Coordinates of C-alpha atoms in Angstrom, one line a residue:
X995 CA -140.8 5.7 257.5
X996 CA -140.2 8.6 260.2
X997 CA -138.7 10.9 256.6
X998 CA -142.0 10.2 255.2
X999 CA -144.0 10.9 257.6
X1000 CA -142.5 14.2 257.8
X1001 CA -142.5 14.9 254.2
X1002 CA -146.4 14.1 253.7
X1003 CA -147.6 15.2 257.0
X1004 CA -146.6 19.1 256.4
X1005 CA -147.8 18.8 252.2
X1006 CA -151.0 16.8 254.1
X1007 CA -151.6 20.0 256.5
X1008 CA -151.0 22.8 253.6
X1009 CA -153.3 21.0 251.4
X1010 CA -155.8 21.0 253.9
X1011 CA -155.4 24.8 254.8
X1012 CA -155.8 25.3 251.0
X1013 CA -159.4 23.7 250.9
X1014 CA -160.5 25.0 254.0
X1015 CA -159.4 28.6 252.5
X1016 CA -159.9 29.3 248.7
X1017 CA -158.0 32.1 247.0
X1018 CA -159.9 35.4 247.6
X1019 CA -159.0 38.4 247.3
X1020 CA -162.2 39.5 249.8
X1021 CA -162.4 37.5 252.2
X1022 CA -165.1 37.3 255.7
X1023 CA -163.3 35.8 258.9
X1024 CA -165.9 33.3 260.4
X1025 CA -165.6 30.5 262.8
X1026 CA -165.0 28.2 259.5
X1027 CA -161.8 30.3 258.5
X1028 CA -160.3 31.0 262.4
X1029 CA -157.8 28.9 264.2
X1030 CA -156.9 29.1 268.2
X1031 CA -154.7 27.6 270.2
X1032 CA -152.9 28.8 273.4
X1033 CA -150.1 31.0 273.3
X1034 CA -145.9 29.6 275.4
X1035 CA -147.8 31.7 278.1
X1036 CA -150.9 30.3 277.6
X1037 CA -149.7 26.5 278.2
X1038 CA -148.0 27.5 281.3
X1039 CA -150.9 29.4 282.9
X1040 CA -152.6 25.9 282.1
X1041 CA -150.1 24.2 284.0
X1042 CA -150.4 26.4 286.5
X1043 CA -154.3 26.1 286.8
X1044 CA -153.7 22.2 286.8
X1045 CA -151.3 22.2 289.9
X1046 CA -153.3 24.8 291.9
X1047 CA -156.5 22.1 291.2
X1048 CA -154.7 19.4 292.1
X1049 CA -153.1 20.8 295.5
X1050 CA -156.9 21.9 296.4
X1051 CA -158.1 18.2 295.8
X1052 CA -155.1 16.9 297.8
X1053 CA -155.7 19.7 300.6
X1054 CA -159.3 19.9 300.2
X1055 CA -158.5 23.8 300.7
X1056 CA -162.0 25.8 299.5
X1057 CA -159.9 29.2 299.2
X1058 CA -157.1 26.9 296.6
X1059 CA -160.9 25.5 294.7
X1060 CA -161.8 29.8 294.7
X1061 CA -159.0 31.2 292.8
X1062 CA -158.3 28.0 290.6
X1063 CA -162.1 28.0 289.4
X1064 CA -161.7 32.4 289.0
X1065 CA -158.4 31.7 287.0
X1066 CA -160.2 29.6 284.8
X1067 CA -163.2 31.5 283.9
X1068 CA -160.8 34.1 283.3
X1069 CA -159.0 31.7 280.7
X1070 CA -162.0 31.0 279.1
X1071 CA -163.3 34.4 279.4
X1072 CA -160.5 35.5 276.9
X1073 CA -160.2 32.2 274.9
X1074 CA -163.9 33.8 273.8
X1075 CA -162.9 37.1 273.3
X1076 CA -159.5 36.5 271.3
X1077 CA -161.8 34.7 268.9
X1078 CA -164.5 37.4 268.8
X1079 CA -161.4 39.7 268.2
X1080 CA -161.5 38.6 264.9
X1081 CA -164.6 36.8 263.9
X1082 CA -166.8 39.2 261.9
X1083 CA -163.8 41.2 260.4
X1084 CA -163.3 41.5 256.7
X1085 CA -160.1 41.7 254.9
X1086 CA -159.9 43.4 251.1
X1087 CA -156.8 43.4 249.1
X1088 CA -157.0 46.8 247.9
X1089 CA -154.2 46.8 245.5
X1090 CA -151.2 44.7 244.7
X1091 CA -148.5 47.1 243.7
X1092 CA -145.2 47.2 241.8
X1093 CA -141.6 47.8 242.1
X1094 CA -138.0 46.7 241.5
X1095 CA -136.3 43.2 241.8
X1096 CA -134.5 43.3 245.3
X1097 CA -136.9 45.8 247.0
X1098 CA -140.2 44.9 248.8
X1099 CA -143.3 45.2 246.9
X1100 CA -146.6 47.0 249.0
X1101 CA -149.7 45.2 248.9
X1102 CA -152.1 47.4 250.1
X1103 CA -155.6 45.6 252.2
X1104 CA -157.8 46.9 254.2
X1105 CA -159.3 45.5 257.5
X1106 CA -163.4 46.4 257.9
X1107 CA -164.6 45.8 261.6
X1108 CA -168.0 43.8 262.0
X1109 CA -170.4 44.7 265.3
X1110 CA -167.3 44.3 267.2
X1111 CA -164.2 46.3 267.6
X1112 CA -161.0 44.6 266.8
X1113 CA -158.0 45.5 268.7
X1114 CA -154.5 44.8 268.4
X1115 CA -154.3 42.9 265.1
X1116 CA -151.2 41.9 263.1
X1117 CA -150.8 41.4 259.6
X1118 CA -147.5 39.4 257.9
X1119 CA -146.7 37.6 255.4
X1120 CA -142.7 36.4 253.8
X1121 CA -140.7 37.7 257.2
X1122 CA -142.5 41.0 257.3
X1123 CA -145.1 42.5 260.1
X1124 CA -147.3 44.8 260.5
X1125 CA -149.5 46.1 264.1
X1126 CA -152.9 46.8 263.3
X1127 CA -154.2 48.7 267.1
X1128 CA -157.5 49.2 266.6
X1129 CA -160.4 49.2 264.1
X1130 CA -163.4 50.7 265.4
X1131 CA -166.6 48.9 264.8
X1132 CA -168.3 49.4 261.7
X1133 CA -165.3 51.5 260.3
X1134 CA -162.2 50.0 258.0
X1135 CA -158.9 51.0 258.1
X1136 CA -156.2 50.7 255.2
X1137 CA -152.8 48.4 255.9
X1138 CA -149.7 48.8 253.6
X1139 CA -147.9 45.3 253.8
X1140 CA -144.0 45.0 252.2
X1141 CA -143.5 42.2 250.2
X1142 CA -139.8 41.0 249.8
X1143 CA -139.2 40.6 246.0
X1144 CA -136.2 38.8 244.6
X1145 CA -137.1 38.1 240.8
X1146 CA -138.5 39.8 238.2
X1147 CA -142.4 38.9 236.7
X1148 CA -145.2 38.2 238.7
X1149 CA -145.5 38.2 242.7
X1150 CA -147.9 36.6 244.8
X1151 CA -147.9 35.6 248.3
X1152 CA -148.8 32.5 249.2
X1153 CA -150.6 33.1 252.3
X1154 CA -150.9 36.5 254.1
X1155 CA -151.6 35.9 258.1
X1156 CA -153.9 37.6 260.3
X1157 CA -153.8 37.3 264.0
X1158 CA -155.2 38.9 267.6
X1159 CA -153.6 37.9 270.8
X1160 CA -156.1 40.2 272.8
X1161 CA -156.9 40.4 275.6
X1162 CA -153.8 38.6 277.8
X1163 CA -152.0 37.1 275.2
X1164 CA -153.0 33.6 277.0
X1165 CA -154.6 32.9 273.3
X1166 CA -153.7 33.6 269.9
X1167 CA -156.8 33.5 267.0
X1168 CA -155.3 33.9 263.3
X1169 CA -156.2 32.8 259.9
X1170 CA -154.8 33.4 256.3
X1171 CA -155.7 35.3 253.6
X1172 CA -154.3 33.7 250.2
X1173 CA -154.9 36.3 247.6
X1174 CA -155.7 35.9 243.8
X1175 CA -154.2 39.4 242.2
X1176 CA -150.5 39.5 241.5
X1177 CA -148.1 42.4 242.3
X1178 CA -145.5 43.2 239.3
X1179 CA -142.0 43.0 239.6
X1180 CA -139.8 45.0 237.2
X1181 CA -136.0 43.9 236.4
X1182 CA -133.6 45.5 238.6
X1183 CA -131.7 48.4 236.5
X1184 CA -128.3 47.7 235.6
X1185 CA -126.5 50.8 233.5
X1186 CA -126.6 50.0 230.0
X1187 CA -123.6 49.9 227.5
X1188 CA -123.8 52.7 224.5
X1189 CA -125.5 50.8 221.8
X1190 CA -127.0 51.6 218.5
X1191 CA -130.7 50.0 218.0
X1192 CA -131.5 48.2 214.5
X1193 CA -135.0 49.5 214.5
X1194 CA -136.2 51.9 212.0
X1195 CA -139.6 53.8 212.2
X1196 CA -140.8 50.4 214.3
X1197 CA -139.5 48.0 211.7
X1198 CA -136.1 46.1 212.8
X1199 CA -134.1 45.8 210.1
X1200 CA -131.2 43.1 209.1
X1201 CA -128.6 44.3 211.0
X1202 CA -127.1 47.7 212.3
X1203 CA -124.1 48.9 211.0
X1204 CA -121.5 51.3 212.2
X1205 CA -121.2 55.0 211.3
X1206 CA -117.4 55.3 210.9
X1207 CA -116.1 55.2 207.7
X1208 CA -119.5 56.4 205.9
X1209 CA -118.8 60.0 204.8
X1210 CA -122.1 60.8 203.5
X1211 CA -124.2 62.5 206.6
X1212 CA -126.0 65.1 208.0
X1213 CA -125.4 67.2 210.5
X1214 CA -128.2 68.8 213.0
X1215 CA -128.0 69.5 216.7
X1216 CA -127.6 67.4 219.1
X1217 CA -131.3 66.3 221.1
X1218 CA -132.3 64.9 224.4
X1219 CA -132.2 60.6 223.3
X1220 CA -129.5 61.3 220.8
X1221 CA -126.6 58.3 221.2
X1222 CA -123.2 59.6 222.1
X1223 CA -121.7 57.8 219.2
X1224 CA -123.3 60.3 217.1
X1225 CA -121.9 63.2 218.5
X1226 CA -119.4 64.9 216.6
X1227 CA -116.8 64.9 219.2
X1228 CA -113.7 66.8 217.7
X1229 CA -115.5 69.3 216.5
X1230 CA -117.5 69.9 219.9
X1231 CA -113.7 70.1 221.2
X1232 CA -112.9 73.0 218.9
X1233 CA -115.8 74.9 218.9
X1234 CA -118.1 73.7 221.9
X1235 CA -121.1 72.9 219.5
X1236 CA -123.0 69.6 220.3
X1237 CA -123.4 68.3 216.9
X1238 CA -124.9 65.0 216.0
X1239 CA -124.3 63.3 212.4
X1240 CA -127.2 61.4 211.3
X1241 CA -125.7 58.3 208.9
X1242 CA -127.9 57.3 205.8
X1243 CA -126.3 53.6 206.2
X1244 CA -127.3 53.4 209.7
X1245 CA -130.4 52.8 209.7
X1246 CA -131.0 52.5 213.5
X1247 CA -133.2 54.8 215.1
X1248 CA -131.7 56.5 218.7
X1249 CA -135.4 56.7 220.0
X1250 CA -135.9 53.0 220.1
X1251 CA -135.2 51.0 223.1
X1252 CA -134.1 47.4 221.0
X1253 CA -133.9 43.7 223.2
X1254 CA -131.8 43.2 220.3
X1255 CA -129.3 45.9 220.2
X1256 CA -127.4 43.8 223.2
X1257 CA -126.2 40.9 220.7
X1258 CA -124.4 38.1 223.0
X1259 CA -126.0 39.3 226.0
X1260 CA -127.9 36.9 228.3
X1261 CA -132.0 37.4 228.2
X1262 CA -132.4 38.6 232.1
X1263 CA -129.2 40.9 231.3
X1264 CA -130.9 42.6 228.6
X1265 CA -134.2 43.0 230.5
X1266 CA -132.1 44.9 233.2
X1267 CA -130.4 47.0 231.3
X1268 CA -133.6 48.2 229.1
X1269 CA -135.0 49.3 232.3
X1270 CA -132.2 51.3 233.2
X1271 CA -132.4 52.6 229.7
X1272 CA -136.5 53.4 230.4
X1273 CA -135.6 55.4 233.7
X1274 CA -133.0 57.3 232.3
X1275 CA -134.9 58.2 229.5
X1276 CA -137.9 59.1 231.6
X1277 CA -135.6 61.4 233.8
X1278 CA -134.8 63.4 230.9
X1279 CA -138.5 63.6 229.3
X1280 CA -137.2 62.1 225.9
X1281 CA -139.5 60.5 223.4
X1282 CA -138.9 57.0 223.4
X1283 CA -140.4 53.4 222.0
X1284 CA -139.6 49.9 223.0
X1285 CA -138.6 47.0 220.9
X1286 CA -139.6 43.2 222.5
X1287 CA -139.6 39.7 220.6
X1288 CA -143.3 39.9 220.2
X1289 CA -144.5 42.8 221.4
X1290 CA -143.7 46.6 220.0
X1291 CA -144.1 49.4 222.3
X1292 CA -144.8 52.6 219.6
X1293 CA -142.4 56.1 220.8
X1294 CA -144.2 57.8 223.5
X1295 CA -143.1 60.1 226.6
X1296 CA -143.8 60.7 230.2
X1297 CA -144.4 58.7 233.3
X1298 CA -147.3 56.8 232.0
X1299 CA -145.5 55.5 229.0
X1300 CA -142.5 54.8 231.1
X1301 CA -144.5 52.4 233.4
X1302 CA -145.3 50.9 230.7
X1303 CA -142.6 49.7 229.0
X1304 CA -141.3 49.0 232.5
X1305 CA -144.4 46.5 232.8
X1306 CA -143.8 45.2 229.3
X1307 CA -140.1 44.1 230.7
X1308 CA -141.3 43.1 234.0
X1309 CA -143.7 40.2 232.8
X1310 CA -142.1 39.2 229.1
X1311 CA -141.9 35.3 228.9
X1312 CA -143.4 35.4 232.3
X1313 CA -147.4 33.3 232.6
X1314 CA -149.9 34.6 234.8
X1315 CA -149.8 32.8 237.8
X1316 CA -152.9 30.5 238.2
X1317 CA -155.3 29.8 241.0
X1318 CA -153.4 27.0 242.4
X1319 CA -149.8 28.2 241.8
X1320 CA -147.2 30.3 244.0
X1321 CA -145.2 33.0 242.8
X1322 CA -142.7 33.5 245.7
X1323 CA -140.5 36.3 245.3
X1324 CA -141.1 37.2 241.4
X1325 CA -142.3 34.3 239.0
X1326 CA -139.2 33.4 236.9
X1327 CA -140.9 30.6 234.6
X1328 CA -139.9 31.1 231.2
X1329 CA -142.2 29.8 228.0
X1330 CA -140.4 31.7 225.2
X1331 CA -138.7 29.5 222.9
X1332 CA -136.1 32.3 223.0
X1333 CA -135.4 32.2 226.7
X1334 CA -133.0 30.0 228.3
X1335 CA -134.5 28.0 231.2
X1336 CA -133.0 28.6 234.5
X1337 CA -131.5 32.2 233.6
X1338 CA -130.4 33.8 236.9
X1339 CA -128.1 36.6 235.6
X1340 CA -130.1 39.4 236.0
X1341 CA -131.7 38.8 239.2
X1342 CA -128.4 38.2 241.3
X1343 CA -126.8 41.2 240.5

């Protein structure tokens, strides 16, 4: 009975938080949305006010009645202005942002002051903090929060928590904001092994086939892209020329990033190393395209087209999270057909 208790009672209290605050990604504190409760200090200044009234009863001492009844307008004093701290402010999720498996993810909000300054605030959310100092009234000022990420896909904080213990930290106000937009997380880069893609002028043929043994091909100059299985090695040794022979059986073109080129390689495996493969080909300002069960990513270059392909990788097989669901630390559910459930590889290197 006591395991159930404990099992439902914490599900009964997030389910209540959740009706009492709807995902937003705007959001206006009010005395609907704001919690208090006394802060370890609090409670004992309580205690404190408790046995001071009860030696002035027992006494009958006017000067123990004096400071007990000051002490407590004091408490009550602040117990109003901790929650006027807060009440009034507005908090915006500017923008949800993007980065790597393994690294923290910013989200970006801002906090808007109502008639009322707010001082000292502090915004967290998954083990990470942030001090707010002061927002004058009427103005807004722009918070960067760190997200841990573990997974690649979609990211989304269940609840981001903001709180005031001003003035005496006697009190502490807070509430949560549970946001709607998603941050993107891309696979974590793992170097790539030298492979030869089967895609040709962004058709993928049957299969790709080796270059050795073939002796009829061309030979040009080597380029920025170019595989170093192409490279005419011996004769770069004997007369330092980068020369690259161009197969007419291999069909492959060395400008397309292929999912498919990695045959016998797990899923999240692939997905890292194609993002290693995006990087380094952005680094070097080659012309590139990017080849995905279902999706086809024409040759492009620079940092636009890089970002890109990057978010292509990040959210394939990956839903959207919905209004109701939780994507803590990078959504990992899988709906292709051609995904293995449960797939960890990737993310644990």
């Amino acid at each position: 009975m006591s395991r159930l208790i404990r099992i439902r009672f914490p599900n009964w209290i997030k389910s209540w938080i959740n009706r009492r605050i709807p995902r937003a990604d705007v959001q206006m504190l009010t005395q609907r949305n704001l919690f208090i409760l006394p802060t370890a200090a609090g409670v004992v200044f309580g205690l404190l006010l408790l046995i001071m009234l009860l030696t002035g009863i027992n006494y009958q001492n006017s000067l123990i009645y004096l400071v007990t009844f000051l002490l407590g307008a004091v408490f009550v004093g602040a117990m109003h202005q901790t929650h006027r701290n807060l009440s009034g402010l507005e908090l915006t999720l500017v923008q949800a942002g993007e980065g790597f498996a393994g690294d923290d993810v910013v989200f970006r909000l801002r906090v808007a002051a109502g008639e009322d300054d707010a001082i000292a605030l502090t915004l967290s959310g998954d083990e990470r903090e942030v001090p707010v100092a002061h927002v004058p009234a009427g103005q807004s000022k722009d918070v960067s929060l760190p997200v841990p990420s573990v997974f690649r896909g979609y990211l989304r904080p269940d609840r981001i928590r903001i709180e005031t213990r001003f003035p005496f930290g006697l009190l502490k106000a807070w509430t949560w904001m549970r946001p709607v937009a998603s941050a993107v997380v891309f696979p974590r880069p793992i170097a790539a092994p030298e492979v030869i893609s089967a895609v040709d002028d962004g058709e993928q043929t049957a299969s790709s086939r080796s270059p050795e043994g073939n002796d009829h091909a061309e030979l040009r100059s080597w380029r920025d892209g170019d595989m170093s299985q192409r490279v005419m090695w011996k004769r770069f040794a004997r007369s330092g020329q980068m020369v690259v022979a161009d197969w007419e059986a291999d069909k492959g073109s060395p400008h397309w990033l292929d999912f498919n080129a990695f045959a016998g390689t797990d899923h999240e495996l692939r997905l890292n190393y194609l993002s290693w493969l995006v990087l380094e080909r952005s680094k070097s300002g080659a012309r590139f395209g990017l080849n995905l069960p279902g999706q086809v990513i024409d040759p492009d270059s620079g940092l636009a087209h890089a970002t890109r392909c990057l978010r292509a990788l990040a959210v394939w097989g990956e839903e959207k999270p919905r209004d109701t669901a939780v994507a803590q630390h990078g959504s990992r559910k899988h709906t292709d057909i051609h995904k293995p459930e449960g797939s960890r590889v990737g993310a644990q290197l």
